[in-house]
Short mmCIF file of N, CA and C in Angstrom, two decimals:
data_model
loop_
_atom_site.label_atom_id
_atom_site.label_comp_id
_atom_site.label_asym_id
_atom_site.label_seq_id
_atom_site.Cartn_x
_atom_site.Cartn_y
_atom_site.Cartn_z
N MET B 4 -29.85 -29.47 -40.32
CA MET B 4 -29.26 -29.61 -39.18
C MET B 4 -27.87 -28.53 -39.58
N ILE B 5 -27.61 -27.56 -38.51
CA ILE B 5 -26.96 -26.50 -39.13
C ILE B 5 -25.61 -26.31 -37.61
N SER B 6 -24.53 -26.41 -38.63
CA SER B 6 -22.81 -26.83 -38.54
C SER B 6 -22.53 -25.99 -37.91
N ARG B 7 -21.54 -26.88 -37.37
CA ARG B 7 -20.85 -25.88 -36.03
C ARG B 7 -19.87 -25.02 -36.41
N LYS B 8 -19.45 -24.57 -37.54
CA LYS B 8 -18.63 -23.76 -38.85
C LYS B 8 -19.81 -22.77 -38.32
N SER B 9 -20.96 -22.75 -39.26
CA SER B 9 -22.24 -21.69 -39.08
C SER B 9 -22.80 -21.42 -37.71
N LEU B 10 -22.63 -21.68 -36.71
CA LEU B 10 -22.85 -21.71 -35.56
C LEU B 10 -21.36 -20.42 -35.33
N ILE B 11 -20.33 -21.08 -35.50
CA ILE B 11 -19.03 -20.13 -34.76
C ILE B 11 -19.31 -18.96 -35.60
N VAL B 12 -19.44 -18.58 -37.40
CA VAL B 12 -19.96 -17.59 -37.64
C VAL B 12 -20.60 -16.46 -37.21
N GLY B 13 -21.80 -17.28 -36.91
CA GLY B 13 -23.05 -16.58 -36.52
C GLY B 13 -22.44 -16.20 -35.18
N PHE B 14 -21.92 -16.35 -34.59
CA PHE B 14 -21.49 -16.28 -33.05
C PHE B 14 -20.69 -14.62 -33.30
N VAL B 15 -19.93 -14.86 -34.09
CA VAL B 15 -18.75 -13.93 -34.78
C VAL B 15 -19.24 -12.49 -35.00
N PHE B 16 -20.22 -12.57 -36.02
CA PHE B 16 -21.13 -11.87 -36.53
C PHE B 16 -21.91 -11.09 -35.42
N CYS B 17 -22.35 -12.04 -34.26
CA CYS B 17 -23.15 -11.17 -33.20
C CYS B 17 -21.92 -10.96 -32.43
N CYS B 18 -20.85 -10.82 -32.35
CA CYS B 18 -20.18 -10.09 -31.64
C CYS B 18 -19.82 -8.63 -31.94
N PHE B 19 -19.59 -8.90 -33.37
CA PHE B 19 -19.45 -7.68 -34.31
C PHE B 19 -20.57 -6.82 -34.16
N SER B 20 -21.60 -7.43 -33.96
CA SER B 20 -22.73 -6.39 -33.82
C SER B 20 -22.90 -5.68 -32.84
N GLN B 21 -22.73 -5.90 -31.81
CA GLN B 21 -22.45 -6.03 -30.41
C GLN B 21 -21.51 -5.25 -30.18
N MET B 22 -20.78 -4.30 -31.07
CA MET B 22 -19.57 -3.19 -31.28
C MET B 22 -20.30 -2.36 -30.09
N SER B 23 -21.04 -1.31 -30.31
CA SER B 23 -21.77 -0.33 -29.91
C SER B 23 -21.99 -0.49 -28.51
N PHE B 24 -22.64 -1.52 -28.61
CA PHE B 24 -23.11 -2.14 -27.05
C PHE B 24 -21.53 -2.46 -25.73
N ALA B 25 -20.72 -3.04 -26.40
CA ALA B 25 -19.32 -3.19 -26.20
C ALA B 25 -18.87 -1.80 -25.55
N ASP B 26 -18.92 -0.63 -26.44
CA ASP B 26 -18.32 0.62 -26.29
C ASP B 26 -18.97 1.29 -24.90
N ASP B 27 -20.73 1.12 -25.06
CA ASP B 27 -21.32 1.48 -24.44
C ASP B 27 -20.94 1.14 -22.81
N VAL B 28 -21.00 -0.54 -22.52
CA VAL B 28 -20.49 -0.74 -21.34
C VAL B 28 -19.23 -0.80 -21.03
N GLY B 29 -17.95 -0.87 -21.71
CA GLY B 29 -16.58 -0.51 -21.41
C GLY B 29 -15.98 -1.63 -21.93
N ILE B 30 -16.42 -2.71 -22.90
CA ILE B 30 -15.24 -3.51 -23.37
C ILE B 30 -14.18 -3.13 -23.64
N THR B 31 -12.71 -3.37 -23.40
CA THR B 31 -11.49 -2.73 -23.92
C THR B 31 -11.51 -3.43 -25.51
N LYS B 32 -10.66 -2.35 -25.99
CA LYS B 32 -10.35 -2.62 -26.94
C LYS B 32 -9.25 -3.74 -27.47
N GLN B 33 -8.49 -4.40 -26.62
CA GLN B 33 -8.03 -5.82 -26.45
C GLN B 33 -9.09 -6.94 -26.68
N PHE B 34 -9.85 -6.87 -26.74
CA PHE B 34 -10.98 -7.84 -26.63
C PHE B 34 -11.20 -7.85 -27.37
N SER B 35 -11.62 -6.84 -28.36
CA SER B 35 -12.22 -6.58 -30.19
C SER B 35 -11.13 -6.94 -31.23
N ILE B 36 -9.62 -6.53 -30.81
CA ILE B 36 -8.47 -7.31 -31.14
C ILE B 36 -8.18 -8.39 -31.19
N CYS B 37 -8.16 -8.89 -29.81
CA CYS B 37 -8.05 -10.37 -29.63
C CYS B 37 -9.15 -11.20 -30.42
N MET B 38 -10.50 -10.56 -30.33
CA MET B 38 -11.49 -11.34 -31.64
C MET B 38 -11.17 -11.13 -32.76
N ASP B 39 -10.95 -10.17 -33.11
CA ASP B 39 -10.33 -9.87 -34.87
C ASP B 39 -9.45 -11.07 -35.24
N THR B 40 -8.31 -11.36 -34.45
CA THR B 40 -7.10 -12.51 -34.81
C THR B 40 -7.33 -13.66 -34.17
N SER B 41 -8.40 -14.25 -33.84
CA SER B 41 -9.29 -15.61 -33.45
C SER B 41 -9.17 -16.04 -34.56
N GLY B 42 -9.70 -15.32 -35.62
CA GLY B 42 -10.01 -16.20 -36.93
C GLY B 42 -11.50 -17.14 -36.34
N GLY B 43 -12.12 -16.91 -35.92
CA GLY B 43 -12.84 -17.79 -35.39
C GLY B 43 -13.11 -18.89 -34.66
N ILE B 44 -11.67 -19.60 -34.13
CA ILE B 44 -11.72 -20.36 -33.88
C ILE B 44 -12.19 -20.37 -32.51
N THR B 45 -12.74 -21.59 -31.88
CA THR B 45 -13.48 -21.21 -30.78
C THR B 45 -12.81 -21.25 -29.98
N VAL B 46 -11.44 -21.87 -29.70
CA VAL B 46 -10.39 -22.23 -28.23
C VAL B 46 -10.42 -20.79 -28.10
N ASP B 47 -9.49 -20.17 -29.18
CA ASP B 47 -8.70 -18.44 -29.22
C ASP B 47 -9.85 -17.45 -28.50
N MET B 48 -11.35 -17.64 -29.39
CA MET B 48 -12.46 -17.13 -28.93
C MET B 48 -12.58 -16.82 -27.21
N ILE B 49 -12.52 -18.12 -26.68
CA ILE B 49 -13.25 -18.22 -25.36
C ILE B 49 -11.68 -17.78 -24.67
N ASN B 50 -10.50 -17.77 -24.82
CA ASN B 50 -9.80 -17.62 -24.50
C ASN B 50 -9.62 -15.89 -24.37
N CYS B 51 -9.91 -15.02 -25.34
CA CYS B 51 -10.41 -13.54 -25.61
C CYS B 51 -11.54 -13.69 -24.69
N ILE B 52 -12.50 -13.86 -24.73
CA ILE B 52 -13.35 -14.03 -23.60
C ILE B 52 -13.06 -14.17 -21.88
N GLY B 53 -12.50 -14.67 -21.89
CA GLY B 53 -11.92 -15.54 -20.65
C GLY B 53 -10.81 -13.81 -20.37
N GLU B 54 -10.08 -13.27 -20.74
CA GLU B 54 -8.93 -12.69 -20.58
C GLU B 54 -9.99 -11.16 -20.23
N GLU B 55 -10.79 -11.01 -21.23
CA GLU B 55 -11.84 -9.70 -20.70
C GLU B 55 -12.09 -9.72 -19.98
N ALA B 56 -12.80 -11.20 -19.11
CA ALA B 56 -13.83 -11.61 -18.37
C ALA B 56 -12.82 -11.05 -17.23
N VAL B 57 -11.55 -11.16 -17.16
CA VAL B 57 -10.55 -10.84 -15.55
C VAL B 57 -10.60 -9.60 -15.59
N ARG B 58 -10.47 -9.02 -16.72
CA ARG B 58 -10.23 -7.32 -17.28
C ARG B 58 -11.52 -6.50 -16.29
N GLN B 59 -12.73 -7.21 -16.72
CA GLN B 59 -13.79 -6.77 -16.20
C GLN B 59 -14.18 -6.59 -14.59
N ASP B 60 -13.92 -8.08 -14.04
CA ASP B 60 -13.86 -8.31 -12.77
C ASP B 60 -12.83 -7.22 -12.14
N ALA B 61 -11.76 -6.89 -12.24
CA ALA B 61 -11.04 -6.33 -12.04
C ALA B 61 -12.01 -4.73 -11.88
N ARG B 62 -12.50 -4.48 -12.73
CA ARG B 62 -13.05 -3.03 -13.41
C ARG B 62 -14.25 -2.90 -11.89
N ILE B 63 -14.81 -4.28 -11.95
CA ILE B 63 -16.11 -3.97 -11.45
C ILE B 63 -15.94 -4.21 -9.91
N ASN B 64 -14.24 -4.80 -9.50
CA ASN B 64 -14.17 -4.54 -7.95
C ASN B 64 -13.76 -3.21 -7.74
N LYS B 65 -13.07 -2.90 -8.20
CA LYS B 65 -12.27 -1.47 -8.32
C LYS B 65 -13.97 -0.23 -8.32
N ALA B 66 -14.78 -0.41 -8.52
CA ALA B 66 -16.15 0.50 -9.16
C ALA B 66 -16.67 -0.14 -7.70
N TYR B 67 -17.00 -1.17 -7.09
CA TYR B 67 -17.72 -1.80 -6.00
C TYR B 67 -17.15 -0.74 -4.88
N LYS B 68 -15.83 -1.00 -4.41
CA LYS B 68 -14.10 -0.49 -3.41
C LYS B 68 -14.50 0.99 -3.59
N GLU B 69 -14.87 1.46 -4.49
CA GLU B 69 -14.83 3.09 -4.37
C GLU B 69 -16.12 3.45 -4.27
N ILE B 70 -16.96 3.16 -4.65
CA ILE B 70 -18.49 2.94 -3.79
C ILE B 70 -18.55 3.10 -2.38
N MET B 71 -18.04 1.99 -2.07
CA MET B 71 -18.28 1.38 -0.56
C MET B 71 -17.66 2.39 0.43
N ALA B 72 -16.38 2.62 0.06
CA ALA B 72 -15.48 4.13 0.86
C ALA B 72 -16.46 5.50 1.26
N SER B 73 -17.43 5.10 -0.26
CA SER B 73 -18.07 6.40 0.31
C SER B 73 -19.50 6.10 0.90
N LEU B 74 -20.16 5.36 1.28
CA LEU B 74 -21.16 5.15 2.26
C LEU B 74 -20.92 4.97 3.33
N SER B 75 -22.03 5.12 3.98
CA SER B 75 -22.29 5.20 5.55
C SER B 75 -22.26 3.18 5.62
N PRO B 76 -22.16 3.09 7.03
CA PRO B 76 -22.04 1.50 7.08
C PRO B 76 -23.48 1.14 6.61
N ALA B 77 -24.60 1.55 6.95
CA ALA B 77 -25.84 1.13 6.87
C ALA B 77 -26.02 1.15 5.32
N ARG B 78 -25.58 1.90 4.72
CA ARG B 78 -25.77 2.24 2.97
C ARG B 78 -25.05 1.01 2.44
N GLN B 79 -23.79 0.46 3.24
CA GLN B 79 -22.60 -0.49 2.61
C GLN B 79 -23.22 -1.71 2.73
N LYS B 80 -24.11 -1.75 4.02
CA LYS B 80 -24.68 -3.45 4.03
C LYS B 80 -26.32 -2.90 2.84
N VAL B 81 -26.56 -2.43 2.48
CA VAL B 81 -27.35 -2.28 1.34
C VAL B 81 -26.61 -2.81 0.34
N LEU B 82 -25.95 -1.90 -0.08
CA LEU B 82 -25.15 -2.54 -1.42
C LEU B 82 -24.41 -3.98 -1.21
N GLN B 83 -23.89 -4.47 -0.34
CA GLN B 83 -23.50 -5.50 -0.41
C GLN B 83 -24.75 -6.61 -0.74
N THR B 84 -25.56 -6.06 0.02
CA THR B 84 -26.61 -7.42 -0.09
C THR B 84 -27.00 -7.04 -1.41
N ALA B 85 -27.06 -6.34 -1.72
CA ALA B 85 -27.12 -6.19 -3.59
C ALA B 85 -26.51 -6.91 -4.58
N GLN B 86 -25.37 -6.03 -4.46
CA GLN B 86 -23.94 -6.72 -5.13
C GLN B 86 -23.91 -8.43 -4.84
N ARG B 87 -24.35 -8.84 -3.94
CA ARG B 87 -24.27 -10.59 -3.79
C ARG B 87 -25.18 -11.41 -4.29
N ALA B 88 -26.65 -10.66 -4.63
CA ALA B 88 -27.66 -11.02 -5.15
C ALA B 88 -27.73 -10.98 -6.79
N TRP B 89 -26.84 -9.80 -7.03
CA TRP B 89 -26.63 -9.50 -8.85
C TRP B 89 -25.36 -10.78 -9.10
N ILE B 90 -24.58 -10.80 -7.83
CA ILE B 90 -23.50 -11.91 -8.81
C ILE B 90 -24.11 -13.36 -8.07
N LYS B 91 -25.14 -13.71 -7.49
CA LYS B 91 -25.81 -14.92 -7.53
C LYS B 91 -26.75 -15.11 -8.77
N TYR B 92 -27.38 -13.64 -9.62
CA TYR B 92 -28.10 -13.92 -10.23
C TYR B 92 -27.51 -13.88 -12.23
N ARG B 93 -26.13 -13.63 -11.57
CA ARG B 93 -25.48 -13.14 -13.42
C ARG B 93 -24.79 -15.05 -13.62
N ASP B 94 -24.84 -15.42 -12.04
CA ASP B 94 -23.99 -16.68 -12.65
C ASP B 94 -25.28 -18.01 -12.83
N ALA B 95 -25.88 -17.76 -12.00
CA ALA B 95 -26.60 -18.64 -12.40
C ALA B 95 -27.40 -18.35 -14.01
N ASN B 96 -27.78 -17.17 -14.40
CA ASN B 96 -27.86 -16.63 -15.39
C ASN B 96 -27.42 -17.65 -16.77
N CYS B 97 -25.64 -17.07 -16.73
CA CYS B 97 -24.87 -17.34 -17.40
C CYS B 97 -24.66 -19.26 -17.54
N ASP B 98 -25.04 -19.79 -16.12
CA ASP B 98 -24.84 -21.12 -16.38
C ASP B 98 -25.59 -22.06 -16.86
N PHE B 99 -26.66 -21.18 -17.13
CA PHE B 99 -27.81 -21.12 -18.14
C PHE B 99 -27.82 -21.70 -19.32
N TYR B 100 -27.20 -20.41 -19.75
CA TYR B 100 -26.63 -21.07 -21.74
C TYR B 100 -25.58 -22.13 -21.65
N ALA B 101 -24.78 -22.53 -21.20
CA ALA B 101 -23.81 -23.40 -20.99
C ALA B 101 -24.44 -25.00 -20.85
N ASP B 102 -25.17 -25.03 -22.01
CA ASP B 102 -26.13 -26.37 -21.81
C ASP B 102 -25.41 -27.01 -22.88
N PRO B 103 -24.90 -28.45 -21.64
CA PRO B 103 -23.76 -29.53 -22.52
C PRO B 103 -24.62 -30.10 -23.61
N ASP B 104 -25.57 -30.10 -24.15
CA ASP B 104 -26.03 -30.51 -25.21
C ASP B 104 -25.81 -29.68 -26.46
N SER B 105 -25.32 -28.44 -26.32
CA SER B 105 -25.08 -27.42 -27.07
C SER B 105 -23.31 -27.36 -27.60
N GLY B 106 -23.19 -28.15 -27.27
CA GLY B 106 -21.50 -28.33 -27.57
C GLY B 106 -20.97 -26.20 -27.10
N THR B 107 -19.88 -26.57 -28.52
CA THR B 107 -18.68 -25.38 -27.94
C THR B 107 -19.39 -24.21 -28.05
N MET B 108 -20.45 -24.07 -28.84
CA MET B 108 -21.05 -22.71 -28.96
C MET B 108 -22.03 -22.12 -27.41
N ALA B 109 -22.36 -23.15 -26.96
CA ALA B 109 -22.65 -23.22 -25.44
C ALA B 109 -21.71 -22.21 -24.46
N THR B 110 -20.51 -22.96 -24.93
CA THR B 110 -19.64 -22.66 -24.29
C THR B 110 -18.81 -20.87 -24.45
N LEU B 111 -19.41 -20.70 -25.56
CA LEU B 111 -18.90 -19.71 -26.00
C LEU B 111 -20.07 -18.40 -25.41
N LEU B 112 -21.45 -18.71 -25.50
CA LEU B 112 -22.40 -17.92 -24.97
C LEU B 112 -22.40 -18.00 -23.62
N ALA B 113 -22.00 -18.83 -23.39
CA ALA B 113 -22.01 -18.70 -21.53
C ALA B 113 -21.16 -18.24 -21.07
N ASN B 114 -19.91 -18.23 -21.24
CA ASN B 114 -18.40 -17.52 -21.42
C ASN B 114 -19.06 -15.68 -21.24
N ASP B 115 -19.14 -15.75 -22.89
CA ASP B 115 -19.52 -14.16 -23.33
C ASP B 115 -20.90 -13.53 -22.69
N CYS B 116 -21.93 -14.37 -21.68
CA CYS B 116 -22.42 -13.90 -20.85
C CYS B 116 -22.15 -12.99 -19.46
N TYR B 117 -20.99 -13.97 -18.95
CA TYR B 117 -20.22 -13.73 -17.76
C TYR B 117 -19.70 -12.26 -17.98
N MET B 118 -18.83 -12.48 -19.12
CA MET B 118 -18.64 -11.49 -19.35
C MET B 118 -19.03 -10.08 -19.60
N SER B 119 -20.30 -10.15 -20.23
CA SER B 119 -20.74 -9.35 -20.99
C SER B 119 -21.84 -8.51 -19.46
N SER B 120 -22.81 -9.25 -19.03
CA SER B 120 -22.64 -8.72 -17.42
C SER B 120 -22.28 -8.19 -16.66
N THR B 121 -20.75 -8.69 -16.04
CA THR B 121 -20.01 -8.40 -15.73
C THR B 121 -19.30 -6.45 -16.16
N ALA B 122 -19.25 -6.60 -17.14
CA ALA B 122 -19.23 -4.92 -18.03
C ALA B 122 -20.04 -4.35 -17.86
N THR B 123 -21.69 -4.82 -18.04
CA THR B 123 -22.79 -4.08 -17.49
C THR B 123 -23.06 -3.42 -16.15
N ARG B 124 -22.60 -4.49 -15.34
CA ARG B 124 -22.70 -4.19 -13.43
C ARG B 124 -21.65 -3.08 -13.43
N ALA B 125 -20.25 -3.29 -13.77
CA ALA B 125 -19.45 -2.37 -13.52
C ALA B 125 -19.72 -0.94 -14.32
N LYS B 126 -20.01 -0.89 -15.43
CA LYS B 126 -20.56 0.69 -15.76
C LYS B 126 -21.73 0.81 -14.89
N GLU B 127 -22.81 0.38 -14.63
CA GLU B 127 -24.09 0.84 -13.53
C GLU B 127 -23.08 1.02 -12.19
N LEU B 128 -22.28 0.45 -11.85
CA LEU B 128 -21.28 1.15 -10.35
C LEU B 128 -20.60 1.96 -10.33
N GLU B 129 -20.15 2.59 -12.10
CA GLU B 129 -19.55 3.41 -11.62
C GLU B 129 -19.97 4.59 -12.26
N LYS B 130 -21.05 4.36 -12.88
CA LYS B 130 -22.06 5.92 -13.16
C LYS B 130 -22.95 6.50 -11.56
N PHE B 131 -22.77 4.94 -10.91
CA PHE B 131 -22.98 5.39 -9.28
C PHE B 131 -22.19 6.48 -8.60
N ASN B 132 -20.63 6.20 -8.96
CA ASN B 132 -20.01 6.78 -8.32
C ASN B 132 -19.89 8.22 -9.12
N THR B 133 -20.32 8.44 -10.25
CA THR B 133 -20.43 9.73 -10.98
C THR B 133 -21.65 10.72 -10.33
N ASP B 134 -22.53 9.48 -9.62
CA ASP B 134 -23.89 10.82 -9.80
C ASP B 134 -24.38 10.85 -8.26
N TYR B 135 -23.99 10.41 -7.45
CA TYR B 135 -24.07 10.40 -6.05
C TYR B 135 -23.13 11.03 -5.29
#
């Protein structure tokens, strides 16, 4: 059986291996610093993820509003439908990670899923703003 400490250490290494991913989607340096100083303590890591999720929510909302301001009413409706569908998908997908039988690691994974998915979508919307 894998110990809790081994799972947390594995998660931390997973986070470090995704640093290039983080740079690609716009995860902030504040998040990296927070995770570096968390010492692998679950509650501290969850707090770091939560703080970054708030930053990514603000980012996605800004990008969405900028796109909406540049679209015709018909295209706004299409984007609104797509965004609502994406939110439902993200929430359902990330909720799946929150397996109640998997302990604190599941909470870490679910929160990371939410944060990472939001950052990826924000990047997509920002790119849309520059491409069109």
